[in-house]
mmCIF file of C-alpha atoms in Angstrom:
data_model
loop_
_atom_site.group_PDB
_atom_site.id
_atom_site.type_symbol
_atom_site.label_atom_id
_atom_site.label_comp_id
_atom_site.label_asym_id
_atom_site.label_seq_id
_atom_site.Cartn_x
_atom_site.Cartn_y
_atom_site.Cartn_z
ATOM 1 C CA MET L 1 -14.863 16.074 14.189
ATOM 2 C CA ALA L 2 -14.915 14.390 17.547
ATOM 3 C CA ARG L 3 -16.763 11.668 16.235
ATOM 4 C CA PHE L 4 -13.780 11.212 13.236
ATOM 5 C CA ARG L 5 -10.832 11.902 15.517
ATOM 6 C CA THR L 6 -12.562 8.329 17.564
ATOM 7 C CA ARG L 7 -12.535 6.169 13.757
ATOM 8 C CA LEU L 8 -9.116 7.837 12.761
ATOM 9 C CA ALA L 9 -7.806 6.436 16.305
ATOM 10 C CA LEU L 10 -9.797 3.193 15.823
ATOM 11 C CA LEU L 11 -8.797 2.641 12.067
ATOM 12 C CA GLY L 12 -4.772 3.060 12.860
ATOM 13 C CA SER L 13 -5.064 1.044 15.798
ATOM 14 C CA ALA L 14 -6.990 -2.242 13.834
ATOM 15 C CA ALA L 15 -4.378 -1.219 10.066
ATOM 16 C CA ALA L 16 -1.459 -2.829 12.629
ATOM 17 C CA LEU L 17 -3.536 -6.160 13.084
ATOM 18 C CA ALA L 18 -3.794 -6.662 9.441
ATOM 19 C CA ALA L 19 -3.455 -10.111 7.686
ATOM 20 C CA GLY L 20 -0.856 -10.356 4.546
ATOM 21 C CA ALA L 21 -1.682 -13.279 2.379
ATOM 22 C CA VAL L 22 -4.610 -15.899 0.911
ATOM 23 C CA VAL L 23 -4.532 -19.224 -0.799
ATOM 24 C CA PRO L 24 -3.300 -18.479 -5.008
ATOM 25 C CA ALA L 25 -6.364 -18.065 -6.787
ATOM 26 C CA GLN L 26 -7.628 -16.675 -10.145
ATOM 27 C CA PHE L 27 -9.346 -13.427 -9.641
ATOM 28 C CA GLY L 28 -9.734 -11.373 -12.473
ATOM 29 C CA GLY L 29 -11.713 -8.940 -14.701
ATOM 30 C CA ALA L 30 -13.313 -10.340 -17.889
ATOM 31 C CA GLN L 31 -11.314 -13.106 -18.298
ATOM 32 C CA PRO L 32 -9.455 -13.741 -22.503
ATOM 33 C CA ALA L 33 -10.124 -17.107 -24.715
ATOM 34 C CA ALA L 34 -7.936 -18.681 -24.484
ATOM 35 C CA ALA L 35 -5.677 -19.038 -21.455
ATOM 36 C CA ALA L 36 -2.455 -16.245 -21.366
ATOM 37 C CA ASP L 37 1.866 -17.686 -22.323
ATOM 38 C CA ARG L 38 3.415 -15.833 -18.767
ATOM 39 C CA GLN L 39 1.631 -16.237 -14.873
ATOM 40 C CA TRP L 40 2.016 -13.251 -13.139
ATOM 41 C CA VAL L 41 1.831 -12.533 -9.138
ATOM 42 C CA ALA L 42 0.806 -10.011 -7.592
ATOM 43 C CA LEU L 43 1.099 -9.135 -4.336
ATOM 44 C CA GLY L 44 1.698 -6.639 -1.552
ATOM 45 C CA ASP L 45 -0.056 -4.458 0.969
ATOM 46 C CA SER L 46 -3.171 -1.720 0.901
ATOM 47 C CA TYR L 47 -1.247 -0.099 -1.963
ATOM 48 C CA THR L 48 -1.654 -3.128 -4.480
ATOM 49 C CA ALA L 49 -5.603 -4.267 -2.766
ATOM 50 C CA GLY L 50 -6.509 -1.458 -3.018
ATOM 51 C CA VAL L 51 -9.075 -2.007 0.277
ATOM 52 C CA ILE L 52 -10.967 2.195 -0.055
ATOM 53 C CA PRO L 53 -14.292 3.046 -1.283
ATOM 54 C CA ALA L 54 -12.189 5.060 -3.116
ATOM 55 C CA ALA L 55 -10.060 2.617 -4.963
ATOM 56 C CA GLY L 56 -13.350 0.923 -6.231
ATOM 57 C CA ASP L 57 -16.217 -2.449 -4.895
ATOM 58 C CA VAL L 58 -14.283 -5.978 -3.105
ATOM 59 C CA PHE L 59 -15.218 -8.135 -5.626
ATOM 60 C CA GLU L 60 -14.779 -11.527 -4.045
ATOM 61 C CA VAL L 61 -16.858 -14.287 -3.051
ATOM 62 C CA PRO L 62 -16.380 -15.386 -0.489
ATOM 63 C CA ARG L 63 -14.251 -12.573 1.088
ATOM 64 C CA ASP L 64 -10.674 -13.375 2.511
ATOM 65 C CA GLY L 65 -10.372 -10.699 4.696
ATOM 66 C CA CYS L 66 -7.837 -8.885 2.281
ATOM 67 C CA GLU L 67 -9.817 -6.061 0.589
ATOM 68 C CA ARG L 68 -8.945 -5.707 -2.998
ATOM 69 C CA THR L 69 -10.653 -3.251 -5.074
ATOM 70 C CA ASP L 70 -11.655 -3.813 -7.912
ATOM 71 C CA GLN L 71 -9.846 -0.615 -9.284
ATOM 72 C CA ALA L 72 -6.488 -1.564 -7.164
ATOM 73 C CA TYR L 73 -4.379 -1.419 -10.367
ATOM 74 C CA PRO L 74 -3.107 -5.021 -10.567
ATOM 75 C CA GLN L 75 -6.663 -5.324 -11.232
ATOM 76 C CA VAL L 76 -6.527 -2.247 -13.718
ATOM 77 C CA ILE L 77 -3.652 -3.938 -14.557
ATOM 78 C CA ASP L 78 -5.409 -7.833 -16.409
ATOM 79 C CA ARG L 79 -7.670 -5.825 -17.437
ATOM 80 C CA ASP L 80 -6.007 -4.520 -20.290
ATOM 81 C CA LEU L 81 -3.114 -7.504 -20.438
ATOM 82 C CA GLY L 82 -5.043 -10.375 -19.904
ATOM 83 C CA SER L 83 -4.305 -11.880 -22.933
ATOM 84 C CA LEU L 84 -1.023 -11.778 -22.173
ATOM 85 C CA PHE L 85 -0.421 -12.430 -18.107
ATOM 86 C CA ASP L 86 -2.224 -14.854 -16.379
ATOM 87 C CA LEU L 87 -2.951 -12.572 -13.568
ATOM 88 C CA THR L 88 -2.567 -14.161 -9.677
ATOM 89 C CA ASN L 89 -3.627 -11.195 -7.338
ATOM 90 C CA VAL L 90 -2.362 -12.244 -3.513
ATOM 91 C CA SER L 91 -1.975 -8.912 -2.299
ATOM 92 C CA CYS L 92 -3.649 -7.963 1.437
ATOM 93 C CA GLY L 93 -4.501 -4.753 3.249
ATOM 94 C CA ALA L 94 -1.756 -3.976 5.578
ATOM 95 C CA ALA L 95 0.784 -6.624 4.590
ATOM 96 C CA THR L 96 4.358 -6.437 6.069
ATOM 97 C CA ILE L 97 7.217 -7.775 4.083
ATOM 98 C CA GLU L 98 7.328 -10.894 6.275
ATOM 99 C CA ASP L 99 4.228 -11.689 5.522
ATOM 100 C CA VAL L 100 4.570 -10.805 2.309
ATOM 101 C CA THR L 101 8.185 -13.821 2.480
ATOM 102 C CA ASP L 102 7.102 -16.834 5.375
ATOM 103 C CA MET L 103 4.845 -15.159 7.774
ATOM 104 C CA ALA L 104 0.654 -16.587 7.853
ATOM 105 C CA GLN L 105 -1.756 -13.620 9.352
ATOM 106 C CA GLU L 106 -5.787 -13.611 9.944
ATOM 107 C CA PRO L 107 -7.378 -10.410 7.484
ATOM 108 C CA ILE L 108 -9.816 -8.272 9.433
ATOM 109 C CA GLY L 109 -11.680 -7.435 7.180
ATOM 110 C CA ARG L 110 -13.642 -4.662 8.334
ATOM 111 C CA HIS L 111 -14.514 -5.947 11.462
ATOM 112 C CA LEU L 112 -14.037 -2.168 13.402
ATOM 113 C CA PRO L 113 -15.638 -3.008 16.676
ATOM 114 C CA PRO L 114 -17.610 -1.118 18.050
ATOM 115 C CA LEU L 115 -17.965 1.566 14.438
ATOM 116 C CA SER L 116 -18.127 -1.821 11.993
ATOM 117 C CA GLU L 117 -18.798 -5.657 12.597
ATOM 118 C CA ASP L 118 -17.746 -7.188 9.510
ATOM 119 C CA PRO L 119 -20.023 -10.610 9.136
ATOM 120 C CA ASP L 120 -17.864 -12.360 7.935
ATOM 121 C CA TYR L 121 -15.282 -12.054 10.629
ATOM 122 C CA PRO L 122 -13.345 -13.768 12.141
ATOM 123 C CA PHE L 123 -11.846 -15.164 8.684
ATOM 124 C CA PRO L 124 -8.958 -18.143 8.204
ATOM 125 C CA ALA L 125 -5.571 -17.641 9.014
ATOM 126 C CA VAL L 126 -3.914 -17.434 5.513
ATOM 127 C CA PRO L 127 -0.657 -18.532 4.395
ATOM 128 C CA PRO L 128 2.598 -16.547 2.974
ATOM 129 C CA GLN L 129 1.427 -14.277 -0.047
ATOM 130 C CA SER L 130 5.240 -15.605 -1.779
ATOM 131 C CA VAL L 131 3.664 -19.495 -1.926
ATOM 132 C CA ALA L 132 1.090 -17.653 -4.878
ATOM 133 C CA VAL L 133 5.295 -18.223 -6.304
ATOM 134 C CA GLY L 134 6.882 -21.596 -8.151
ATOM 135 C CA PRO L 135 8.809 -22.150 -10.636
ATOM 136 C CA GLY L 136 7.116 -21.592 -13.192
ATOM 137 C CA THR L 137 6.169 -17.709 -12.766
ATOM 138 C CA ASP L 138 7.156 -15.694 -15.545
ATOM 139 C CA VAL L 139 6.804 -11.726 -13.547
ATOM 140 C CA ILE L 140 6.416 -11.095 -10.095
ATOM 141 C CA THR L 141 4.997 -7.197 -8.829
ATOM 142 C CA VAL L 142 5.372 -6.034 -4.851
ATOM 143 C CA GLY L 143 4.855 -3.180 -3.438
ATOM 144 C CA ALA L 144 5.375 -3.901 0.789
ATOM 145 C CA GLY L 145 7.193 -2.322 2.938
ATOM 146 C CA GLY L 146 5.348 0.759 4.090
ATOM 147 C CA ASN L 147 4.287 -1.560 7.035
ATOM 148 C CA THR L 148 7.463 -2.507 8.147
ATOM 149 C CA LEU L 149 7.962 1.061 8.235
ATOM 150 C CA GLY L 150 4.776 1.250 10.126
ATOM 151 C CA PHE L 151 3.589 4.450 9.046
ATOM 152 C CA ALA L 152 -0.132 3.293 10.147
ATOM 153 C CA ASP L 153 1.076 3.930 13.546
ATOM 154 C CA ILE L 154 2.789 7.042 12.421
ATOM 155 C CA LEU L 155 0.055 8.151 10.673
ATOM 156 C CA ARG L 156 -2.076 7.112 14.002
ATOM 157 C CA LYS L 157 0.198 9.140 16.143
ATOM 158 C CA CYS L 158 1.114 12.330 14.749
ATOM 159 C CA PRO L 159 -2.387 13.766 14.226
ATOM 160 C CA GLU L 160 -2.786 13.282 18.527
ATOM 161 C CA LEU L 161 0.809 14.652 19.262
ATOM 162 C CA GLY L 162 0.056 17.197 17.016
ATOM 163 C CA GLN L 163 -3.781 18.303 18.509
ATOM 164 C CA GLY L 164 -4.507 21.589 20.285
ATOM 165 C CA SER L 165 -0.945 22.641 18.384
ATOM 166 C CA GLY L 166 -2.790 25.664 16.163
ATOM 167 C CA GLY L 167 -0.567 23.611 13.083
ATOM 168 C CA VAL L 168 2.368 24.915 14.598
ATOM 169 C CA GLY L 169 5.611 22.683 15.295
ATOM 170 C CA THR L 170 6.950 19.325 14.615
ATOM 171 C CA PRO L 171 5.296 17.515 18.191
ATOM 172 C CA CYS L 172 5.827 13.867 15.913
ATOM 173 C CA LYS L 173 9.170 14.475 14.812
ATOM 174 C CA ASP L 174 10.257 15.465 17.867
ATOM 175 C CA ALA L 175 8.284 12.002 19.901
ATOM 176 C CA LEU L 176 9.321 10.021 16.878
ATOM 177 C CA ALA L 177 12.396 10.638 14.751
ATOM 178 C CA ALA L 178 15.335 9.352 16.875
ATOM 179 C CA GLY L 179 13.555 5.731 15.863
ATOM 180 C CA ILE L 180 13.294 6.392 12.201
ATOM 181 C CA PRO L 181 16.749 5.077 10.207
ATOM 182 C CA ALA L 182 16.356 1.254 12.253
ATOM 183 C CA ARG L 183 12.592 1.481 11.011
ATOM 184 C CA LEU L 184 14.296 2.090 7.938
ATOM 185 C CA ASN L 185 16.980 -0.897 8.615
ATOM 186 C CA LYS L 186 14.598 -3.524 9.544
ATOM 187 C CA VAL L 187 13.000 -2.312 5.731
ATOM 188 C CA SER L 188 15.923 -3.265 4.186
ATOM 189 C CA GLN L 189 17.567 -6.667 5.569
ATOM 190 C CA GLU L 190 13.303 -7.901 5.601
ATOM 191 C CA TYR L 191 13.791 -6.457 1.817
ATOM 192 C CA ASP L 192 16.668 -7.553 0.612
ATOM 193 C CA ARG L 193 15.495 -11.470 2.477
ATOM 194 C CA MET L 194 11.779 -11.501 0.597
ATOM 195 C CA LEU L 195 13.690 -11.055 -2.602
ATOM 196 C CA THR L 196 16.021 -13.809 -1.773
ATOM 197 C CA VAL L 197 13.309 -15.763 -1.431
ATOM 198 C CA LEU L 198 10.930 -14.899 -4.300
ATOM 199 C CA HIS L 199 13.839 -15.717 -6.847
ATOM 200 C CA GLU L 200 15.030 -19.189 -5.020
ATOM 201 C CA ARG L 201 11.005 -19.860 -5.412
ATOM 202 C CA ALA L 202 10.813 -18.624 -9.263
ATOM 203 C CA PRO L 203 13.821 -18.787 -10.583
ATOM 204 C CA HIS L 204 13.044 -17.318 -14.246
ATOM 205 C CA ALA L 205 10.879 -14.983 -13.087
ATOM 206 C CA LYS L 206 11.221 -10.778 -13.450
ATOM 207 C CA ILE L 207 10.695 -9.647 -9.576
ATOM 208 C CA LEU L 208 8.789 -6.008 -10.017
ATOM 209 C CA ALA L 209 9.580 -3.481 -6.777
ATOM 210 C CA VAL L 210 7.066 -1.283 -6.875
ATOM 211 C CA GLY L 211 7.870 1.844 -5.162
ATOM 212 C CA TYR L 212 5.061 4.232 -3.158
ATOM 213 C CA PRO L 213 3.408 7.271 -4.908
ATOM 214 C CA THR L 214 3.571 10.923 -3.596
ATOM 215 C CA ILE L 215 1.905 11.434 -0.624
ATOM 216 C CA VAL L 216 2.701 14.735 1.462
ATOM 217 C CA PRO L 217 3.838 17.973 -1.086
ATOM 218 C CA LYS L 218 6.198 19.735 -0.917
ATOM 219 C CA ASP L 219 4.702 22.581 -0.831
ATOM 220 C CA THR L 220 2.652 21.503 2.641
ATOM 221 C CA SER L 221 1.561 25.139 2.836
ATOM 222 C CA LYS L 222 -1.342 23.440 1.191
ATOM 223 C CA CYS L 223 -2.597 20.855 3.639
ATOM 224 C CA ARG L 224 -5.364 22.319 6.130
ATOM 225 C CA TYR L 225 -5.171 21.306 9.623
ATOM 226 C CA ASN L 226 -7.600 19.841 11.869
ATOM 227 C CA ASP L 227 -9.109 19.089 7.488
ATOM 228 C CA LEU L 228 -9.675 15.141 8.167
ATOM 229 C CA THR L 229 -10.158 15.564 4.471
ATOM 230 C CA GLN L 230 -6.392 15.750 4.235
ATOM 231 C CA PHE L 231 -3.337 15.020 7.727
ATOM 232 C CA GLY L 232 -6.681 16.013 10.155
ATOM 233 C CA SER L 233 -3.953 17.988 13.217
ATOM 234 C CA ILE L 234 -0.718 16.821 11.996
ATOM 235 C CA THR L 235 1.261 19.906 11.782
ATOM 236 C CA GLN L 236 3.189 21.723 8.220
ATOM 237 C CA GLY L 237 6.692 20.636 10.138
ATOM 238 C CA ASP L 238 5.799 17.037 10.371
ATOM 239 C CA LEU L 239 4.636 17.017 7.223
ATOM 240 C CA ASP L 240 7.462 17.773 5.583
ATOM 241 C CA TRP L 241 9.618 15.803 8.324
ATOM 242 C CA LEU L 242 7.512 12.753 7.100
ATOM 243 C CA ARG L 243 7.951 13.681 3.612
ATOM 244 C CA GLN L 244 11.685 14.129 3.361
ATOM 245 C CA ASP L 245 12.747 11.845 6.853
ATOM 246 C CA VAL L 246 10.260 9.497 6.234
ATOM 247 C CA LEU L 247 8.316 8.374 2.924
ATOM 248 C CA GLU L 248 10.908 9.784 0.834
ATOM 249 C CA PRO L 249 13.581 7.412 2.527
ATOM 250 C CA LEU L 250 11.945 4.795 2.263
ATOM 251 C CA ASN L 251 11.798 4.744 -1.483
ATOM 252 C CA LYS L 252 15.231 4.643 -1.350
ATOM 253 C CA THR L 253 15.737 2.105 1.011
ATOM 254 C CA ILE L 254 13.189 -0.128 -1.162
ATOM 255 C CA GLU L 255 15.230 1.067 -4.153
ATOM 256 C CA LYS L 256 18.374 -0.207 -3.149
ATOM 257 C CA SER L 257 17.529 -2.866 -2.172
ATOM 258 C CA THR L 258 16.340 -4.029 -5.787
ATOM 259 C CA GLY L 259 19.730 -1.856 -7.420
ATOM 260 C CA THR L 260 21.289 -5.689 -5.083
ATOM 261 C CA GLN L 261 18.621 -8.075 -7.334
ATOM 262 C CA GLU L 262 19.898 -8.737 -10.905
ATOM 263 C CA ALA L 263 16.526 -10.243 -11.551
ATOM 264 C CA ALA L 264 14.231 -7.170 -10.072
ATOM 265 C CA GLY L 265 13.160 -4.124 -11.199
ATOM 266 C CA PHE L 266 12.245 -0.898 -9.371
ATOM 267 C CA VAL L 267 8.756 1.245 -10.464
ATOM 268 C CA ASP L 268 8.848 4.351 -8.999
ATOM 269 C CA LEU L 269 5.028 5.648 -8.839
ATOM 270 C CA TYR L 270 6.966 8.902 -7.071
ATOM 271 C CA ASP L 271 8.224 12.117 -9.547
ATOM 272 C CA SER L 272 4.460 11.071 -11.559
ATOM 273 C CA SER L 273 2.425 11.293 -8.951
ATOM 274 C CA GLN L 274 4.044 14.974 -7.337
ATOM 275 C CA ASN L 275 1.127 16.951 -8.244
ATOM 276 C CA HIS L 276 -1.336 14.493 -7.294
ATOM 277 C CA SER L 277 -0.790 14.823 -3.137
ATOM 278 C CA VAL L 278 -3.864 14.364 -0.143
ATOM 279 C CA CYS L 279 -3.365 17.917 0.030
ATOM 280 C CA ASP L 280 -4.051 18.497 -4.186
ATOM 281 C CA SER L 281 -6.891 19.638 -5.628
ATOM 282 C CA GLY L 282 -6.488 16.457 -7.775
ATOM 283 C CA LYS L 283 -5.202 14.086 -5.507
ATOM 284 C CA TRP L 284 -4.103 10.492 -6.760
ATOM 285 C CA VAL L 285 -4.376 9.511 -2.909
ATOM 286 C CA GLU L 286 -7.029 10.172 -0.413
ATOM 287 C CA GLY L 287 -6.382 12.470 3.746
ATOM 288 C CA PHE L 288 -8.153 10.194 6.482
ATOM 289 C CA ILE L 289 -11.687 10.897 5.496
ATOM 290 C CA THR L 290 -13.416 10.707 2.225
ATOM 291 C CA ALA L 291 -15.741 13.565 2.205
ATOM 292 C CA PRO L 292 -17.964 12.939 4.062
ATOM 293 C CA ASP L 293 -17.924 10.456 6.209
ATOM 294 C CA GLN L 294 -16.056 7.286 4.609
ATOM 295 C CA LEU L 295 -12.436 6.015 6.139
ATOM 296 C CA SER L 296 -9.758 6.248 3.719
ATOM 297 C CA PHE L 297 -6.732 5.971 6.030
ATOM 298 C CA VAL L 298 -4.117 7.785 3.343
ATOM 299 C CA HIS L 299 -4.546 5.239 0.389
ATOM 300 C CA PRO L 300 -4.541 6.196 -3.153
ATOM 301 C CA ASN L 301 -7.870 6.451 -5.177
ATOM 302 C CA ALA L 302 -8.513 5.057 -8.724
ATOM 303 C CA ARG L 303 -7.121 7.924 -10.151
ATOM 304 C CA GLY L 304 -3.665 6.694 -8.076
ATOM 305 C CA HIS L 305 -5.039 3.238 -8.878
ATOM 306 C CA ARG L 306 -5.083 3.721 -13.019
ATOM 307 C CA ASN L 307 -1.100 5.937 -13.042
ATOM 308 C CA ALA L 308 0.234 2.760 -11.026
ATOM 309 C CA ALA L 309 -0.864 1.307 -13.414
ATOM 310 C CA ASN L 310 0.423 2.540 -16.030
ATOM 311 C CA HIS L 311 4.013 2.601 -14.605
ATOM 312 C CA VAL L 312 3.705 -0.792 -13.158
ATOM 313 C CA GLU L 313 2.391 -2.714 -17.354
ATOM 314 C CA ALA L 314 5.266 -0.695 -18.670
ATOM 315 C CA ALA L 315 7.675 -2.541 -16.587
ATOM 316 C CA MET L 316 5.630 -5.447 -17.867
ATOM 317 C CA LEU L 317 5.675 -5.525 -21.536
ATOM 318 C CA ASN L 318 9.584 -4.512 -21.633
ATOM 319 C CA THR L 319 9.845 -8.399 -19.682
ATOM 320 C CA LEU L 320 8.620 -10.151 -23.267
ATOM 321 C CA GLY L 321 11.396 -8.709 -24.442
#
């Protein structure tokens, strides 16, 4: 247990440093015989990129450190709709909204010393994800906001604050709740600006803003205290707070920003994943670890990405008119 807590703390610290973008390139499954008519660019953070082993294998050679996986929803959709949409996937693990919009960064890959020394580290700096978007882009999918909110940092602190509590109380809420409105306001402002920049770069493109799935169940009694395949030592009260005051408002903030742009639409993943949280037996999001010892740090697995693909595909097909 102590070993896993050490890994968790290190992963949480490292997640805040991850990069945001790559040089535009085609990353697909099997390619169609003829080029697709419509150009699609996939932007976003680790909930788009995949990053964890439960979301498939990292497939790029050479690696760029963003850790896109072959079961992540852009790649699933590419296999389903590759004859209609030509994919450029520049999503990147732990990207912030600014990483999508205009910040160059340095990916860390799997360099998590002392647990993991990535042989390809350090990775070259990469440009903002938005450079993959241009006048010829027809569809943009973007899933971002969680890292601007600082969700990885919250996930690192809540178990620390909950240790020794026996699962009782709301130590994380007590410590962090006062700062959440400002974090959400930052998400709102940066999301509005990102959508504006994307529309300026691709005036004719439909922008599909992809929300976050259900992570914490409505019934948090399902969640076992000190179980690292779920939320470790986060208390039940803090899980209720995370759902009601952090995660659900994050989705609402993204949806509201999307509503300010005529060219944008919101893809809701929350309702369809209600019974597939980290604490459900048929989970679509992994906990801090995937048994026996794979670091997952609360990310969607392949089933979660398949669900995302279903909803994003439907929205993309609607753009065909």
